[in-house]
mmCIF file of C-alpha atoms in Angstrom:
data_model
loop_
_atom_site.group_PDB
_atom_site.id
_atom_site.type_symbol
_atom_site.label_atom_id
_atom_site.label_comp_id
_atom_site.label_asym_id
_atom_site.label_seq_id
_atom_site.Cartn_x
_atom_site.Cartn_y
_atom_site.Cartn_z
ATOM 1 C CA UNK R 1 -0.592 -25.295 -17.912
ATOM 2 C CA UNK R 2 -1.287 -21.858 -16.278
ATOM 3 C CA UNK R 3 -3.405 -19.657 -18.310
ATOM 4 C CA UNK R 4 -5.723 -16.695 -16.818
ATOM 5 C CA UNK R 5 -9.556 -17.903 -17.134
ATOM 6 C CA UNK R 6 -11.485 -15.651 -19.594
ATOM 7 C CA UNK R 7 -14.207 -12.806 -17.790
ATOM 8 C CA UNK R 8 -17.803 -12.535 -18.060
ATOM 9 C CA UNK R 9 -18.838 -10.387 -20.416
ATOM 10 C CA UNK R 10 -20.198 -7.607 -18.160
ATOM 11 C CA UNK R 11 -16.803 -7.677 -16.917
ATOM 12 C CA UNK R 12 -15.103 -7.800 -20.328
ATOM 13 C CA UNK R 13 -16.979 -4.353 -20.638
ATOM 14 C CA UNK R 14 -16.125 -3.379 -17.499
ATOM 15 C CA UNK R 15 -12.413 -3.870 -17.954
ATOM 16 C CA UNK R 16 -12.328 -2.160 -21.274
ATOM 17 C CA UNK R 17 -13.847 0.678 -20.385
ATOM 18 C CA UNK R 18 -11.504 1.195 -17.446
ATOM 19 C CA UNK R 19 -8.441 0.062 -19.912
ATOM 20 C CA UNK R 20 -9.712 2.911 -21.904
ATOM 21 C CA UNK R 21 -8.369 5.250 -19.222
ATOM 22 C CA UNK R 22 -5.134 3.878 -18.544
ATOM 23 C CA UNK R 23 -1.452 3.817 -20.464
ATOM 24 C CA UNK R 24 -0.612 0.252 -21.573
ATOM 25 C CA UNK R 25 2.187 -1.106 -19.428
ATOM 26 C CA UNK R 26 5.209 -2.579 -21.139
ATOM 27 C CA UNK R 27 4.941 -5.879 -22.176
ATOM 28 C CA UNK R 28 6.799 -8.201 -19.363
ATOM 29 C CA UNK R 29 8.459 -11.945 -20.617
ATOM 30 C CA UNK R 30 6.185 -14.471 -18.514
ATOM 31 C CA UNK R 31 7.533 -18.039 -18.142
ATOM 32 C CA UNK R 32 4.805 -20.381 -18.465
ATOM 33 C CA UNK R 33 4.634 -22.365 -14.965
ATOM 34 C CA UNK R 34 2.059 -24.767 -13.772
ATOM 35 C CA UNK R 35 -0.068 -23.902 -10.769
ATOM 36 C CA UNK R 36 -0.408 -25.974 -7.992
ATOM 37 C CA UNK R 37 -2.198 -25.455 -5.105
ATOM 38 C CA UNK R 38 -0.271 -24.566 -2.135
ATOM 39 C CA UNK R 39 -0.561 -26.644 1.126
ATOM 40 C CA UNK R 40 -1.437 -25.253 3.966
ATOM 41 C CA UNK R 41 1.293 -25.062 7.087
ATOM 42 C CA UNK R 42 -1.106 -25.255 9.647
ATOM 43 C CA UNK R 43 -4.335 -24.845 11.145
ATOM 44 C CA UNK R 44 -4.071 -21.177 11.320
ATOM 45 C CA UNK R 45 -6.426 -18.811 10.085
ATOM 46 C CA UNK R 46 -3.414 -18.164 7.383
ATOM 47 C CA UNK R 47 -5.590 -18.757 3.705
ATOM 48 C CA UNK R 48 -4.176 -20.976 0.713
ATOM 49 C CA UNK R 49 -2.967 -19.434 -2.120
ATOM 50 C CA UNK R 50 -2.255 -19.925 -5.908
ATOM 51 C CA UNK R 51 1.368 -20.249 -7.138
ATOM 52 C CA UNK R 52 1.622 -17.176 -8.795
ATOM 53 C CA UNK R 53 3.298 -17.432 -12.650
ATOM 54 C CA UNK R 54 7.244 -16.526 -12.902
ATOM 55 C CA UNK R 55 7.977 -12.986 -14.072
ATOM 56 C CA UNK R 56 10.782 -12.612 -15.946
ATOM 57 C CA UNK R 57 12.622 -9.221 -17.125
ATOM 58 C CA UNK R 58 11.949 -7.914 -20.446
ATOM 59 C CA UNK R 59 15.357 -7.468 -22.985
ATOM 60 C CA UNK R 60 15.923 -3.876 -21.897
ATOM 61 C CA UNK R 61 16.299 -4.640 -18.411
ATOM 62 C CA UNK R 62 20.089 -6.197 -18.377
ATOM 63 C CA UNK R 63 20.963 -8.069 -15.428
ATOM 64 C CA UNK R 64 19.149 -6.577 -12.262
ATOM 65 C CA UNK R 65 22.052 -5.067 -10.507
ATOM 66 C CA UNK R 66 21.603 -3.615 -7.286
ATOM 67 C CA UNK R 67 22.071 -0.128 -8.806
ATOM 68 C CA UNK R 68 18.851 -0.960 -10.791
ATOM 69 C CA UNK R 69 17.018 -2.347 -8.207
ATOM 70 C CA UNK R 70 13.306 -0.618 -6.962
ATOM 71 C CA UNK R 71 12.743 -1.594 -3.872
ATOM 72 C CA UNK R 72 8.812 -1.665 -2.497
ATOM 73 C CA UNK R 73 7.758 -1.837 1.180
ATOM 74 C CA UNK R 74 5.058 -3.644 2.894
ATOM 75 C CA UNK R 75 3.493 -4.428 5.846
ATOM 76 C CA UNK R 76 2.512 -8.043 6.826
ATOM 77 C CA UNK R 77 -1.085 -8.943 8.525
ATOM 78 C CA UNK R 78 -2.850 -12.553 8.325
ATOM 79 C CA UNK R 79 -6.217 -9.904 7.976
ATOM 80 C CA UNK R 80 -4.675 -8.426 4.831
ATOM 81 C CA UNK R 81 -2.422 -10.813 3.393
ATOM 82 C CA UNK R 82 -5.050 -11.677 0.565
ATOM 83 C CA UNK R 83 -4.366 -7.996 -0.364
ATOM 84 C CA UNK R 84 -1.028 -8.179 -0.301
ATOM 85 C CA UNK R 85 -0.395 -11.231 -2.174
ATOM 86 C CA UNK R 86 -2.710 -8.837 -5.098
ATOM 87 C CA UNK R 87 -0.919 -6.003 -4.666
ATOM 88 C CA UNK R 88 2.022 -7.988 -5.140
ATOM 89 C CA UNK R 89 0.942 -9.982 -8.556
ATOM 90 C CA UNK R 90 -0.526 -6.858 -9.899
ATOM 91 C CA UNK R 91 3.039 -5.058 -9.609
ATOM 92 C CA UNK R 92 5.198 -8.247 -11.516
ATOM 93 C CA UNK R 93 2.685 -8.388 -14.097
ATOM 94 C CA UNK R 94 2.891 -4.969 -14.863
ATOM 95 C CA UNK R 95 6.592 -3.897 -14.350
ATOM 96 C CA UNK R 96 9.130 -4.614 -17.224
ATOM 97 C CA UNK R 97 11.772 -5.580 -14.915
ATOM 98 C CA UNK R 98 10.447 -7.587 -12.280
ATOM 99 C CA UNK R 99 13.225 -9.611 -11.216
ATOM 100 C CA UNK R 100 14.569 -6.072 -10.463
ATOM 101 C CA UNK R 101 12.127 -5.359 -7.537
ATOM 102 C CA UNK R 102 12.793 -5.857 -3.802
ATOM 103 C CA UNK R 103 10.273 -6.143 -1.611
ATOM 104 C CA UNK R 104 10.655 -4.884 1.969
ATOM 105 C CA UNK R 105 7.778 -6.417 4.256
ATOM 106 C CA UNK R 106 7.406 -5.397 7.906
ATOM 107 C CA UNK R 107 5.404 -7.566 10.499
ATOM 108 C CA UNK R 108 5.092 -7.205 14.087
ATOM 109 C CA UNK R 109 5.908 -11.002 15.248
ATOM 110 C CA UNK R 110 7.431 -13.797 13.319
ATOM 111 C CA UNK R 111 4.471 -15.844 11.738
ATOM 112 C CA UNK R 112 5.899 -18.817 9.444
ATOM 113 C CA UNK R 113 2.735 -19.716 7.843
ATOM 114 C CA UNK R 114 2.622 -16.202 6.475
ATOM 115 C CA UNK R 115 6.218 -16.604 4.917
ATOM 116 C CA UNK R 116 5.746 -20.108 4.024
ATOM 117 C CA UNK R 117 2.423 -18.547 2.522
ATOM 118 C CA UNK R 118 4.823 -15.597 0.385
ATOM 119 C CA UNK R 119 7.798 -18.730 -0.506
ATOM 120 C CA UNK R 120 5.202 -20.764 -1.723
ATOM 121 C CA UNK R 121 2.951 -18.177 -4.113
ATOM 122 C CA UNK R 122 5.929 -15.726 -5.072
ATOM 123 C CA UNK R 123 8.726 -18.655 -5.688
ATOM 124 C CA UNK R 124 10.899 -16.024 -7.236
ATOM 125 C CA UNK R 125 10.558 -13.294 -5.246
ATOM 126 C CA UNK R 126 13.583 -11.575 -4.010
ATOM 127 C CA UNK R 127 12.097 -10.422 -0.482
ATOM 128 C CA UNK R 128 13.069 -9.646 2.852
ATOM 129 C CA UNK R 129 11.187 -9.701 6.882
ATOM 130 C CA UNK R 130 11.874 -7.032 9.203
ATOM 131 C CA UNK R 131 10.317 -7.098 12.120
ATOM 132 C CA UNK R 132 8.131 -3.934 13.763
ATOM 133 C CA UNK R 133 8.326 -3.598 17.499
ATOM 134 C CA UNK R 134 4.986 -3.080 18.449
ATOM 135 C CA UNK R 135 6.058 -1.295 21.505
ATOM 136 C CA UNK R 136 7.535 1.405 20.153
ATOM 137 C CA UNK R 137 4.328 2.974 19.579
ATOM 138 C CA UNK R 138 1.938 1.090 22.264
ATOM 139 C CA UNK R 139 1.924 3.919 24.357
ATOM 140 C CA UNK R 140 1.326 6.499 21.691
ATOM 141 C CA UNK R 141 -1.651 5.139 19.600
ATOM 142 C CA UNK R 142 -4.963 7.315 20.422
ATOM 143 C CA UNK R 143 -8.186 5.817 19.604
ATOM 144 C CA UNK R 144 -9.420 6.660 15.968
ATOM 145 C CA UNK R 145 -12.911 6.569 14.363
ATOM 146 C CA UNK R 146 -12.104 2.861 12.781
ATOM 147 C CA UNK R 147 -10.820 0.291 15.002
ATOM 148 C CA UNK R 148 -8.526 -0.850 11.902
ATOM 149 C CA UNK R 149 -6.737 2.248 11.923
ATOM 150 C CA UNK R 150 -5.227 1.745 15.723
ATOM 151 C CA UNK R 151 -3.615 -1.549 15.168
ATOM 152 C CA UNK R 152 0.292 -0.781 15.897
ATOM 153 C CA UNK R 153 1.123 -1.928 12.404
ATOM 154 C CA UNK R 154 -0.570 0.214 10.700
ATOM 155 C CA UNK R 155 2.297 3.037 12.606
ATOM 156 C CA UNK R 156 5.090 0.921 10.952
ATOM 157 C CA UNK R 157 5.791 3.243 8.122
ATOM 158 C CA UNK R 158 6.012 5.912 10.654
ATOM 159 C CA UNK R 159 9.574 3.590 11.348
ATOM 160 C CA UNK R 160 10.262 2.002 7.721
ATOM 161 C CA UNK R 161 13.467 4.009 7.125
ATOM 162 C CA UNK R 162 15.016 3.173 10.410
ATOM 163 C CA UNK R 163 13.826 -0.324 10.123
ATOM 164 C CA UNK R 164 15.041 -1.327 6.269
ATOM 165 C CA UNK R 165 19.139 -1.450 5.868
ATOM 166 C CA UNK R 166 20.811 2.044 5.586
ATOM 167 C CA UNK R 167 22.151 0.430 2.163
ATOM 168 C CA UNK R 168 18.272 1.496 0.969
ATOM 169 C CA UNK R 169 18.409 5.023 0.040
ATOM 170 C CA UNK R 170 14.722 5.165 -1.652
ATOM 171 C CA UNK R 171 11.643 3.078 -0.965
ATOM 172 C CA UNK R 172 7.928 3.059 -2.325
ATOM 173 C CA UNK R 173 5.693 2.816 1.014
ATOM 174 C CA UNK R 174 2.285 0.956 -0.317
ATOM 175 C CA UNK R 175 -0.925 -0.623 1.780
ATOM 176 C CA UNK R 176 -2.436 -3.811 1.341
ATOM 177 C CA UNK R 177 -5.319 -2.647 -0.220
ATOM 178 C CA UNK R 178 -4.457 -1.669 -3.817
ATOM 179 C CA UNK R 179 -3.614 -2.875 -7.323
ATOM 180 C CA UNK R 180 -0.727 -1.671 -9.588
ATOM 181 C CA UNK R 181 -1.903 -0.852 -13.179
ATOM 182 C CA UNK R 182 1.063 0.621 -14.478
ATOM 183 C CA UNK R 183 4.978 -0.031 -14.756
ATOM 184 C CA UNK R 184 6.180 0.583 -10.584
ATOM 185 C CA UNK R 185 9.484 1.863 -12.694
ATOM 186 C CA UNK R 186 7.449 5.488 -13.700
ATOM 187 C CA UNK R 187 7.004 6.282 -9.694
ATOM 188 C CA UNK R 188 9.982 4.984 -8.770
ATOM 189 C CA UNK R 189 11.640 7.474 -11.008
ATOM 190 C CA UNK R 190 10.133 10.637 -10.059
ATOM 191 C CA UNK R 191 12.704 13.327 -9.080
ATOM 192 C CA UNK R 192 12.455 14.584 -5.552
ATOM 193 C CA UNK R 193 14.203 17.209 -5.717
ATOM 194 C CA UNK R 194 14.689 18.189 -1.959
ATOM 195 C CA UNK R 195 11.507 16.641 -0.890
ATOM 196 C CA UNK R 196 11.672 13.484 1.387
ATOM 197 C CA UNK R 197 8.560 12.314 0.160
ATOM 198 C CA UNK R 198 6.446 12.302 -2.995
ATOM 199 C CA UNK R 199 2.856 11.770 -3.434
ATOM 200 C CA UNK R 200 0.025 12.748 -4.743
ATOM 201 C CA UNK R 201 -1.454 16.019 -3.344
ATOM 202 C CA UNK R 202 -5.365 16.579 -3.363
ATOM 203 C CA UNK R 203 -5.435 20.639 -2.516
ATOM 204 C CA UNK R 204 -9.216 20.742 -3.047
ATOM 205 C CA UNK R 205 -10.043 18.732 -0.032
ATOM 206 C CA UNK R 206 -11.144 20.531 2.686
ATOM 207 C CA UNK R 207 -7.783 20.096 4.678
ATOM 208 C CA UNK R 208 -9.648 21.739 8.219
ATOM 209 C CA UNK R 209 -11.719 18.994 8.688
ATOM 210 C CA UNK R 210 -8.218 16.638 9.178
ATOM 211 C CA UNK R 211 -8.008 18.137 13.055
ATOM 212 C CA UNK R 212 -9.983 18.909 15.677
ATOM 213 C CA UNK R 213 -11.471 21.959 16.894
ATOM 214 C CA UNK R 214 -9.032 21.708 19.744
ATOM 215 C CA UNK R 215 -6.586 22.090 17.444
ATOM 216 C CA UNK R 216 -7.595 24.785 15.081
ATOM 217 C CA UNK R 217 -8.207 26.958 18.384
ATOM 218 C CA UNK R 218 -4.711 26.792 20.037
ATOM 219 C CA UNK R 219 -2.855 29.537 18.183
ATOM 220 C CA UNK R 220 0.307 27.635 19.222
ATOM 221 C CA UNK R 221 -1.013 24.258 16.674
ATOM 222 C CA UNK R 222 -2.724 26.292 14.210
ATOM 223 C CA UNK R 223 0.386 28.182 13.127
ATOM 224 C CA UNK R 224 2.035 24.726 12.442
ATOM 225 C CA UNK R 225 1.269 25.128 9.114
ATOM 226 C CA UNK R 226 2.431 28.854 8.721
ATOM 227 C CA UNK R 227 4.430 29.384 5.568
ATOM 228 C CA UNK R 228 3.215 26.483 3.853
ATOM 229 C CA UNK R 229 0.519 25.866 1.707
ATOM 230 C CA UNK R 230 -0.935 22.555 3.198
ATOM 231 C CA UNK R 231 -2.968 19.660 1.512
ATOM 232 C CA UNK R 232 -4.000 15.950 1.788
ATOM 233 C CA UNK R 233 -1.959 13.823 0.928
ATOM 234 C CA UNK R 234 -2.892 9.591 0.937
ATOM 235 C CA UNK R 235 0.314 7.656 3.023
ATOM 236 C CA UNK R 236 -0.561 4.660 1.435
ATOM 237 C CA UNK R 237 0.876 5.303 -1.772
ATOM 238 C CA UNK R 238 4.343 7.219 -0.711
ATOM 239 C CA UNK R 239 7.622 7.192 -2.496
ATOM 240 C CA UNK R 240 10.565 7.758 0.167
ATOM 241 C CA UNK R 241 13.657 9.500 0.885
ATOM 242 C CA UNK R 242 14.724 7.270 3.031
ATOM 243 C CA UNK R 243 18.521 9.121 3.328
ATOM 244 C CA UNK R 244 16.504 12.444 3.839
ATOM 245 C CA UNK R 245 14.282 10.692 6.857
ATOM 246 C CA UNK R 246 17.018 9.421 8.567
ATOM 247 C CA UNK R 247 19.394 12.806 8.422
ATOM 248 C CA UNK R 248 16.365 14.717 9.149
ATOM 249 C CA UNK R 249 14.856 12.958 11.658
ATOM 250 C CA UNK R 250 11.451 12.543 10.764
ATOM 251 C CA UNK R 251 10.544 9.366 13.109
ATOM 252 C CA UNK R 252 11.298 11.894 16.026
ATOM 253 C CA UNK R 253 8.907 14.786 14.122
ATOM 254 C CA UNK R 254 5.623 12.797 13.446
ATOM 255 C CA UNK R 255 6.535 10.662 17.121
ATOM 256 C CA UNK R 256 6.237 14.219 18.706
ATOM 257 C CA UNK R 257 3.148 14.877 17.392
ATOM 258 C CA UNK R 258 1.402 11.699 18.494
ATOM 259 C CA UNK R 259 2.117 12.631 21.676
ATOM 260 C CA UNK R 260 0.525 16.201 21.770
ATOM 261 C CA UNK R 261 -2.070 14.037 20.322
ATOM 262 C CA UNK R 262 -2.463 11.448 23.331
ATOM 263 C CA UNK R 263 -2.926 14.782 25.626
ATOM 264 C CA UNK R 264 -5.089 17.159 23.677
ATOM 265 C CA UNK R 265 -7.039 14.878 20.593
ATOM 266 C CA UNK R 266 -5.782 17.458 17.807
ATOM 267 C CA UNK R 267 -7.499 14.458 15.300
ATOM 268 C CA UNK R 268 -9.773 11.856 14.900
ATOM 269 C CA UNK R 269 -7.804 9.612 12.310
ATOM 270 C CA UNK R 270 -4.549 7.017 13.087
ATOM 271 C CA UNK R 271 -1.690 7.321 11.345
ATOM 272 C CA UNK R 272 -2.170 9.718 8.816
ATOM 273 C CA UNK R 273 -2.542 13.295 10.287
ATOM 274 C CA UNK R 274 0.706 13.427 12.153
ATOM 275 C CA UNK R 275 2.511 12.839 8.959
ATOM 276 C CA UNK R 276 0.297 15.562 7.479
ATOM 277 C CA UNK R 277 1.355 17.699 10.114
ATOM 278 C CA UNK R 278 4.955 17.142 9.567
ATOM 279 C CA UNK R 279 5.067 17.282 5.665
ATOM 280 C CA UNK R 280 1.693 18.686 4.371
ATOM 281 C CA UNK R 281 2.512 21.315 1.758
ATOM 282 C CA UNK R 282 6.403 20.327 1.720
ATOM 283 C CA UNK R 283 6.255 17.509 -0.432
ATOM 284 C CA UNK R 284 6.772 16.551 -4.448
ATOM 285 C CA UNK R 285 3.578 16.284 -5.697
ATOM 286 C CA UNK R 286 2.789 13.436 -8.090
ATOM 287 C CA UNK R 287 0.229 12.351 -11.026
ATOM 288 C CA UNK R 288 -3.065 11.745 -8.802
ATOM 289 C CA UNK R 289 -3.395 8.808 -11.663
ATOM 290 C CA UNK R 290 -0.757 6.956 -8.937
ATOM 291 C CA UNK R 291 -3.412 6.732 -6.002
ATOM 292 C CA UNK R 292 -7.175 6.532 -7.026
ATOM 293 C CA UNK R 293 -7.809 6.119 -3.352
ATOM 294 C CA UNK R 294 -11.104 6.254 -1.537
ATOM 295 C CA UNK R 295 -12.362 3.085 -3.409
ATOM 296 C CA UNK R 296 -13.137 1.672 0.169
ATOM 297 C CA UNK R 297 -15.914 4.269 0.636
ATOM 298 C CA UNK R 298 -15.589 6.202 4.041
ATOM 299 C CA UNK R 299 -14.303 4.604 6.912
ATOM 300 C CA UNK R 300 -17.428 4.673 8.544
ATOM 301 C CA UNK R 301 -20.115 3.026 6.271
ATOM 302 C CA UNK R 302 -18.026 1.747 3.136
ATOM 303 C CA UNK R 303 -20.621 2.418 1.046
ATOM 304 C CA UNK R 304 -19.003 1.869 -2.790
ATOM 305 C CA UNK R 305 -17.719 4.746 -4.841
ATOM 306 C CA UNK R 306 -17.239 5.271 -8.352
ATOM 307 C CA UNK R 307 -13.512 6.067 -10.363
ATOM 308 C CA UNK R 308 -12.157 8.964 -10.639
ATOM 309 C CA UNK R 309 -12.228 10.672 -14.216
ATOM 310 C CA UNK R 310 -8.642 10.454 -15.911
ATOM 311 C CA UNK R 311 -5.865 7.891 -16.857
ATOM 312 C CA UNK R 312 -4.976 5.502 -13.904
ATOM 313 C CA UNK R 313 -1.837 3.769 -12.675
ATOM 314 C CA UNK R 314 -3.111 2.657 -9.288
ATOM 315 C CA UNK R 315 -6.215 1.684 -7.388
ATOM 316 C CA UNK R 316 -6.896 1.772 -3.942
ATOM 317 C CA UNK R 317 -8.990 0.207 -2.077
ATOM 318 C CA UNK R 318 -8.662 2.999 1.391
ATOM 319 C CA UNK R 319 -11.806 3.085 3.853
ATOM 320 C CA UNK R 320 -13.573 0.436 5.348
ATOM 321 C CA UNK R 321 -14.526 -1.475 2.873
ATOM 322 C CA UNK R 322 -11.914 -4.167 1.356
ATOM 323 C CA UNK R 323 -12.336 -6.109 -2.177
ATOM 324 C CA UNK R 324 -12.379 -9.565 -0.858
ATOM 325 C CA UNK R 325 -14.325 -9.225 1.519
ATOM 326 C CA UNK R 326 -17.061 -7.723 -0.395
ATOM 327 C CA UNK R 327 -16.783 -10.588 -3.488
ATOM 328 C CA UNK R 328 -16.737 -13.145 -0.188
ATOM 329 C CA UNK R 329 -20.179 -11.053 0.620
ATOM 330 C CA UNK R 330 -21.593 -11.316 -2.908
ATOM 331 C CA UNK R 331 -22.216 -7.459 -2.552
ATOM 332 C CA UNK R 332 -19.292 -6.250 -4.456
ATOM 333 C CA UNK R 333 -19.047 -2.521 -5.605
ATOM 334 C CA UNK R 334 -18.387 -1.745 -9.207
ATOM 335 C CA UNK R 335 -14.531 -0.990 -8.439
ATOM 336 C CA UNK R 336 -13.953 -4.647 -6.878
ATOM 337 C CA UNK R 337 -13.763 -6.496 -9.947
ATOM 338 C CA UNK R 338 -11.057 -4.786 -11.075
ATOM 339 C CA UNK R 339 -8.875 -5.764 -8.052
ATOM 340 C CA UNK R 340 -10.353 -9.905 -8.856
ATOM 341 C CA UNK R 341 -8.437 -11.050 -11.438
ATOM 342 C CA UNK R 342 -5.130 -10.165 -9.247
ATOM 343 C CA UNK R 343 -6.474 -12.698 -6.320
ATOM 344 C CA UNK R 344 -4.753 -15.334 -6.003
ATOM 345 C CA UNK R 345 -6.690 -17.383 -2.805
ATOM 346 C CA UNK R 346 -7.483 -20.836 -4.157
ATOM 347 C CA UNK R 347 -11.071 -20.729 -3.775
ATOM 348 C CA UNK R 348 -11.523 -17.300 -6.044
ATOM 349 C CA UNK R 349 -12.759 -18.558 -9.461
ATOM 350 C CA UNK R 350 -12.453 -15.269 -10.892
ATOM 351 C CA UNK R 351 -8.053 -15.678 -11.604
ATOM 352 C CA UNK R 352 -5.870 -18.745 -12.371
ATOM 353 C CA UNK R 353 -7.612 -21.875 -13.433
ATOM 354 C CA UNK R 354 -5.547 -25.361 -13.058
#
């Protein structure tokens, strides 16, 4: 039978300390499953994974109804599917109605071993494939400080409301590189008023250093932000209008921006500034407990970083450096067993046992 395998004691500590800062998440009906180890497809660089356990809705869900249902969004990338397939456990195990999610996953060609990879780990998973036409953006990617950062995909929520089915009026954007702590439910519920797009807002950052001196120096792009009061804002953790995006056009806004980009380098990093530019200081700000980002160290060096004072509902692991790869290393950071016990890739001994 499936049972999670019991922590080290410097972890124990570890995890109660950070437990200490965090709201207990609802308790979530689990039907006991046995884990087998999943076969895999081919000889692709696609890694096994762990059957994750069934999550089942607690008694005040009722029947998951398509007026009930959350629905998350994804993107899909053999480099970052170990991530994903975390990100995904740590959401069921901490939402009270799981079998009310939908998950939304975009990928930019059709790769079976990565969906025979999601069928075979998430049996129960009510999810659906879109695919991302690279070549909608091809032409409009600039070259960023982090290689990482100018793969096409990594554009894709730039498209996710035109992509998903109109019937989808509200979506929660995440990246690969996180864990959920805390019931999904709580974000998915925050009122957005007018806003097309909530998120947490960090207004002390220094919100210059986001663009160029090019930019800063051409009256004509510094008065973008005129009227607002602008500040960073993390797209990897984005709850969505996706009604408001369409009606208001907001592919065509941040598109027209990446092409100013490609002719004057008004920034140094990929995706995220032109959405800044669009949106900064016109959004619903949320909790910051909903994106403890940064835990990647910069994109440059990686070099680890501590958490955040105050309660938290969501880590992220943003910069270069990712979880896995440093437990693969043996030169882990602090932060990176606390994303462990969600991986499910059959050689981690650190979550399910057999």
């Amino acid at each position: 039978m499936a049972f999670w395998s019991s922590p080290s004691l410097p972890l124990l500590g570890l995890l109660s300390l950070f437990l200490l800062t965090t709201t207990s998440a609802a308790p979530v009906t689990t039907t006991p499953i046995r884990l087998g180890i999943i076969r895999k497809p081919s000889p692709d660089n696609v890694p096994i994974f762990r059957e994750a356990p069934a999550f089942r809705n607690g008694e005040t869900c009722g029947s998951p109804a398509k007026d009930h249902q959350i629905h998350v969004a994804m993107t899909l990338d053999a480099n970052y599917l170990r991530g994903t397939m975390a990100a995904v456990l740590s959401i069921l195990q901490h939402s009270t109605c799981p079998e009310s999610l939908v998950f939304h996953f975009l990928w930019s060609r059709f790769e079976p071993d990565i969906h025979s990879s999601i069928k075979s780990t998430f049996p129960y998973l009510n999810f659906k494939v879109y695919r991302f036409d690279a070549n909608r953006v091809r032409g409009k990617i600039s070259k960023s400080i982090r290689q990482a950062l100018d793969q096409p995909l990594n554009y894709a929520r730039v498209y996710l409301a035109d992509i998903i089915p109109n019937s989808v009026k509200r979506v929660i954007y995440l990246d690969s590189d996180l864990v959920m702590v805390d019931d999904i439910a709580k974000l998915w519920e925050v009122d957005l008023g007018d806003k097309v797009i909530a998120a947490p807002e960090y207004c002390h950052a220094n919100f210059t250093q986001y663009f160029t001196e090019a930019f800063w120096s051409e009256k004509s792009l510094a008065k973008t932000f005129d009227g607002r009061n602008p500040c960073y804002f993390n797209t990897g953790v984005m709850v969505v209008d996706a009604d408001k995006w369409r009606q208001g056009g907001y592919t065509q806004k941040v598109e027209e921006w990446m092409v100013v980009q490609k002719q004057k380098r008004i920034y140094h990093l990929g995706s995220l500034p032109p959405f800044l530019l669009v949106l900064a200081g016109n959004i619903k700000a949320v909790d910051h407990r909903w994106n403890q980002h940064g835990l990647g160290g910069d994109n440059i060096e990686g070099k680890c970083r501590s958490l955040h004072p105050g309660p938290i509902s969501l880590l992220h692991w943003s910069g270069k450096g990712k979880p896995w790869l440093r437990l693969d290393s043996r030169k882990p950071c602090t932060v990176d067993h606390l994303w462990a016990p969600y991986d499910l890739y059959r050689s981690s001994k650190h979550t399910f046992e057999e």
